[in-house]
């Protein structure tokens, strides 16, 4: 939500969901904020820690690429259906 922007729900995530993957990969500011509707446990990784983890475990980097690809495919399908 930007300055002066109204809050709106973009998505609901369930147990085990991830978010913020674009922010940890780029130097751009985040695109959205989040809120929880119930008790929530959150794990955060800063950019340096994430990069070190991916160097040690390249499979994690591939999983993030797959998640971003799925997100992009879904957004493209939504745009085409409009």
C-alpha atoms as a PDB file:
ATOM      1  CA  UNK A   1       0.000   0.000   0.000  1.00  0.00           C
ATOM      2  CA  UNK A   2       1.576   3.266  -1.114  1.00  0.00           C
ATOM      3  CA  UNK A   3       1.155   6.686   0.417  1.00  0.00           C
ATOM      4  CA  UNK A   4      -2.490   7.624   0.116  1.00  0.00           C
ATOM      5  CA  UNK A   5      -3.451   4.232  -1.318  1.00  0.00           C
ATOM      6  CA  UNK A   6      -6.407   2.365   0.107  1.00  0.00           C
ATOM      7  CA  UNK A   7      -5.968  -1.019   1.697  1.00  0.00           C
ATOM      8  CA  UNK A   8      -7.334  -3.958  -0.238  1.00  0.00           C
ATOM      9  CA  UNK A   9      -6.986  -7.677  -0.005  1.00  0.00           C
ATOM     10  CA  UNK A  10      -4.856  -9.112  -2.780  1.00  0.00           C
ATOM     11  CA  UNK A  11      -4.648 -12.707  -1.610  1.00  0.00           C
ATOM     12  CA  UNK A  12      -5.009 -15.042   1.315  1.00  0.00           C
ATOM     13  CA  UNK A  13      -2.237 -17.453   2.102  1.00  0.00           C
ATOM     14  CA  UNK A  14      -2.434 -20.606   4.149  1.00  0.00           C
ATOM     15  CA  UNK A  15      -0.097 -22.621   6.285  1.00  0.00           C
ATOM     16  CA  UNK A  16       3.376 -22.992   4.791  1.00  0.00           C
ATOM     17  CA  UNK A  17       2.886 -20.183   2.286  1.00  0.00           C
ATOM     18  CA  UNK A  18       5.720 -17.899   1.299  1.00  0.00           C
ATOM     19  CA  UNK A  19       5.807 -14.286   0.240  1.00  0.00           C
ATOM     20  CA  UNK A  20       8.286 -11.502  -0.294  1.00  0.00           C
ATOM     21  CA  UNK A  21      10.425 -13.480  -2.710  1.00  0.00           C
ATOM     22  CA  UNK A  22      10.701 -10.550  -5.133  1.00  0.00           C
ATOM     23  CA  UNK A  23      11.867  -8.236  -2.373  1.00  0.00           C
ATOM     24  CA  UNK A  24      14.669 -10.517  -1.291  1.00  0.00           C
ATOM     25  CA  UNK A  25      15.939 -10.774  -4.890  1.00  0.00           C
ATOM     26  CA  UNK A  26      15.901  -7.115  -5.933  1.00  0.00           C
ATOM     27  CA  UNK A  27      16.823  -3.748  -4.522  1.00  0.00           C
ATOM     28  CA  UNK A  28      13.320  -2.431  -5.215  1.00  0.00           C
ATOM     29  CA  UNK A  29      10.982  -1.495  -2.357  1.00  0.00           C
ATOM     30  CA  UNK A  30       8.310  -4.016  -1.515  1.00  0.00           C
ATOM     31  CA  UNK A  31       5.108  -3.924  -3.537  1.00  0.00           C
ATOM     32  CA  UNK A  32       2.672  -4.664  -0.711  1.00  0.00           C
ATOM     33  CA  UNK A  33       2.319  -5.023   3.027  1.00  0.00           C
ATOM     34  CA  UNK A  34       0.644  -7.881   4.787  1.00  0.00           C
ATOM     35  CA  UNK A  35      -1.606  -8.486   7.715  1.00  0.00           C
ATOM     36  CA  UNK A  36      -2.680 -11.634   9.519  1.00  0.00           C
ATOM     37  CA  UNK A  37      -6.279 -12.555  10.288  1.00  0.00           C
ATOM     38  CA  UNK A  38      -5.302 -15.030  13.001  1.00  0.00           C
ATOM     39  CA  UNK A  39      -2.348 -16.313  15.014  1.00  0.00           C
ATOM     40  CA  UNK A  40       0.703 -16.359  12.751  1.00  0.00           C
ATOM     41  CA  UNK A  41       4.323 -17.441  12.989  1.00  0.00           C
ATOM     42  CA  UNK A  42       6.620 -15.747  10.478  1.00  0.00           C
ATOM     43  CA  UNK A  43      10.178 -16.510   9.441  1.00  0.00           C
ATOM     44  CA  UNK A  44      12.092 -13.621   7.889  1.00  0.00           C
ATOM     45  CA  UNK A  45      15.292 -13.681   5.849  1.00  0.00           C
ATOM     46  CA  UNK A  46      17.254 -10.603   4.902  1.00  0.00           C
ATOM     47  CA  UNK A  47      18.851 -10.426   1.459  1.00  0.00           C
ATOM     48  CA  UNK A  48      22.364 -11.355   2.643  1.00  0.00           C
ATOM     49  CA  UNK A  49      21.140 -14.397   4.578  1.00  0.00           C
ATOM     50  CA  UNK A  50      18.971 -15.529   1.671  1.00  0.00           C
ATOM     51  CA  UNK A  51      21.863 -15.261  -0.789  1.00  0.00           C
ATOM     52  CA  UNK A  52      24.171 -17.196   1.527  1.00  0.00           C
ATOM     53  CA  UNK A  53      21.495 -19.882   1.900  1.00  0.00           C
ATOM     54  CA  UNK A  54      21.066 -20.177  -1.888  1.00  0.00           C
ATOM     55  CA  UNK A  55      24.831 -20.517  -2.349  1.00  0.00           C
ATOM     56  CA  UNK A  56      24.789 -23.376   0.147  1.00  0.00           C
ATOM     57  CA  UNK A  57      21.497 -24.887  -1.122  1.00  0.00           C
ATOM     58  CA  UNK A  58      20.939 -24.119  -4.837  1.00  0.00           C
ATOM     59  CA  UNK A  59      17.707 -26.154  -4.726  1.00  0.00           C
ATOM     60  CA  UNK A  60      16.183 -23.374  -2.633  1.00  0.00           C
ATOM     61  CA  UNK A  61      16.998 -20.835  -5.350  1.00  0.00           C
ATOM     62  CA  UNK A  62      15.394 -23.101  -7.945  1.00  0.00           C
ATOM     63  CA  UNK A  63      12.276 -23.407  -5.785  1.00  0.00           C
ATOM     64  CA  UNK A  64      12.009 -19.601  -5.609  1.00  0.00           C
ATOM     65  CA  UNK A  65      12.381 -19.367  -9.401  1.00  0.00           C
ATOM     66  CA  UNK A  66       9.616 -21.966  -9.798  1.00  0.00           C
ATOM     67  CA  UNK A  67       7.328 -20.060  -7.407  1.00  0.00           C
ATOM     68  CA  UNK A  68       7.911 -16.779  -9.252  1.00  0.00           C
ATOM     69  CA  UNK A  69       7.272 -18.495 -12.595  1.00  0.00           C
ATOM     70  CA  UNK A  70       3.995 -19.899 -11.310  1.00  0.00           C
ATOM     71  CA  UNK A  71       2.956 -16.479 -10.007  1.00  0.00           C
ATOM     72  CA  UNK A  72       3.787 -14.847 -13.348  1.00  0.00           C
ATOM     73  CA  UNK A  73       1.910 -17.553 -15.277  1.00  0.00           C
ATOM     74  CA  UNK A  74      -1.169 -17.041 -13.075  1.00  0.00           C
ATOM     75  CA  UNK A  75      -1.084 -13.237 -13.460  1.00  0.00           C
ATOM     76  CA  UNK A  76      -0.672 -13.585 -17.232  1.00  0.00           C
ATOM     77  CA  UNK A  77      -3.669 -15.949 -17.421  1.00  0.00           C
ATOM     78  CA  UNK A  78      -5.750 -13.505 -15.360  1.00  0.00           C
ATOM     79  CA  UNK A  79      -4.812 -10.608 -17.648  1.00  0.00           C
ATOM     80  CA  UNK A  80      -5.682 -12.597 -20.763  1.00  0.00           C
ATOM     81  CA  UNK A  81      -9.082 -13.564 -19.402  1.00  0.00           C
ATOM     82  CA  UNK A  82     -10.143  -9.939 -18.878  1.00  0.00           C
END
